[in-house]
Amino acid sequence: MRKLTFSELSVEELKELIRECIISVIPHLKTDKAPEEKEFYTLKETAKILDIAESTMYALNRKNIIPYYKFAGKCHYQKSDIHDAIKDNKIKSISEIEKEANNWRSNQKRKGHVR
């Protein structure tokens, strides 16, 4: 690495040196950016979105957990189906379960099934 004394450089030379350094680093930067928003995702993209292994995606296919489309030998998943599969597997909180139980009991009382 070359040592520079700033007094040796003009402002423009320093700007150009910084610009060149940044441009050389940009291609090596990694991002944690989500896959681009689109209507359908491949199995690999869907696994990445769900943060699971591709083998787990194949297991979900075998169990028909997430609907998918097969085209040209590849599985494609609709964005809304991915979201629905997540929502369908919600684990309810204790307060949600208690609320449902209270509502069920109230309905049973109105029907005269519970004293």
XYZ file of C-alpha atoms in Angstrom:
115
model
C 0.000 0.000 0.000
C 1.272 3.412 -0.975
C 1.551 6.168 1.617
C 0.447 9.601 0.590
C 0.819 12.920 2.195
C -2.264 14.994 1.592
C -0.188 18.078 0.995
C 1.146 16.349 -2.131
C -2.347 16.033 -3.595
C -4.697 18.614 -4.921
C -8.337 18.409 -3.884
C -9.247 17.109 -7.333
C -6.552 14.420 -7.199
C -7.788 13.318 -3.772
C -11.388 13.145 -5.041
C -10.304 11.046 -8.011
C -8.294 8.692 -5.800
C -11.274 8.192 -3.456
C -13.615 7.629 -6.426
C -11.285 4.970 -7.886
C -11.046 3.197 -4.525
C -14.817 3.127 -4.110
C -15.385 1.865 -7.650
C -12.856 -0.938 -7.114
C -14.617 -2.086 -3.909
C -18.262 -1.947 -5.082
C -18.273 -5.246 -7.048
C -17.035 -7.100 -3.961
C -19.755 -5.852 -1.627
C -22.385 -8.363 -0.603
C -25.935 -7.373 0.140
C -28.624 -9.028 2.196
C -31.207 -7.632 -0.162
C -34.332 -9.734 -0.574
C -35.040 -11.130 -4.025
C -36.732 -8.609 -6.256
C -40.476 -8.276 -5.902
C -42.203 -10.367 -8.523
C -45.305 -12.523 -8.873
C -43.613 -15.961 -9.059
C -40.470 -17.299 -7.409
C -38.367 -20.381 -8.115
C -37.886 -23.074 -5.487
C -34.440 -21.678 -4.670
C -35.766 -18.101 -4.307
C -38.691 -19.278 -2.190
C -36.369 -21.212 0.110
C -34.267 -18.065 0.496
C -37.343 -15.928 1.242
C -38.486 -18.432 3.894
C -34.924 -18.883 5.203
C -35.086 -22.665 4.831
C -33.059 -25.274 2.938
C -34.037 -26.281 -0.577
C -34.485 -29.841 0.693
C -37.100 -28.511 3.127
C -38.905 -26.888 0.186
C -39.042 -30.287 -1.556
C -40.490 -31.784 1.639
C -43.145 -29.026 1.710
C -43.962 -29.902 -1.919
C -44.407 -33.596 -1.082
C -46.735 -32.659 1.791
C -48.636 -30.119 -0.374
C -48.016 -27.383 2.218
C -47.391 -24.611 -0.330
C -49.176 -24.732 -3.694
C -46.823 -24.533 -6.655
C -46.824 -24.554 -10.418
C -44.623 -26.864 -12.431
C -43.356 -25.461 -15.706
C -40.509 -26.842 -17.799
C -39.637 -29.223 -14.985
C -39.219 -26.460 -12.399
C -41.366 -25.501 -9.427
C -42.693 -21.943 -9.273
C -44.412 -20.411 -6.259
C -46.854 -17.530 -6.341
C -46.078 -14.718 -3.924
C -49.568 -14.789 -2.386
C -49.368 -18.578 -1.843
C -46.096 -18.174 0.054
C -47.686 -15.551 2.318
C -50.838 -17.665 2.789
C -48.799 -20.738 3.770
C -47.062 -18.716 6.468
C -50.338 -17.249 7.744
C -52.067 -20.672 7.724
C -49.433 -22.042 10.080
C -49.737 -19.371 12.732
C -49.248 -20.525 16.310
C -51.848 -18.732 18.412
C -50.992 -16.949 21.627
C -52.609 -17.967 24.917
C -54.762 -14.834 24.884
C -56.022 -15.647 21.363
C -56.912 -19.208 22.426
C -58.678 -17.941 25.563
C -60.629 -15.407 23.501
C -61.741 -18.122 21.069
C -62.738 -20.391 23.957
C -64.774 -17.597 25.579
C -66.485 -16.823 22.269
C -67.272 -20.511 21.730
C -68.670 -20.819 25.251
C -70.826 -17.674 24.763
C -72.219 -19.088 21.528
C -72.982 -22.410 23.196
C -74.825 -20.616 26.020
C -76.949 -18.685 23.514
C -77.857 -21.937 21.803
C -78.747 -23.469 25.155
C -76.086 -26.198 25.014
C -74.188 -25.041 28.112
C -75.658 -24.089 31.451
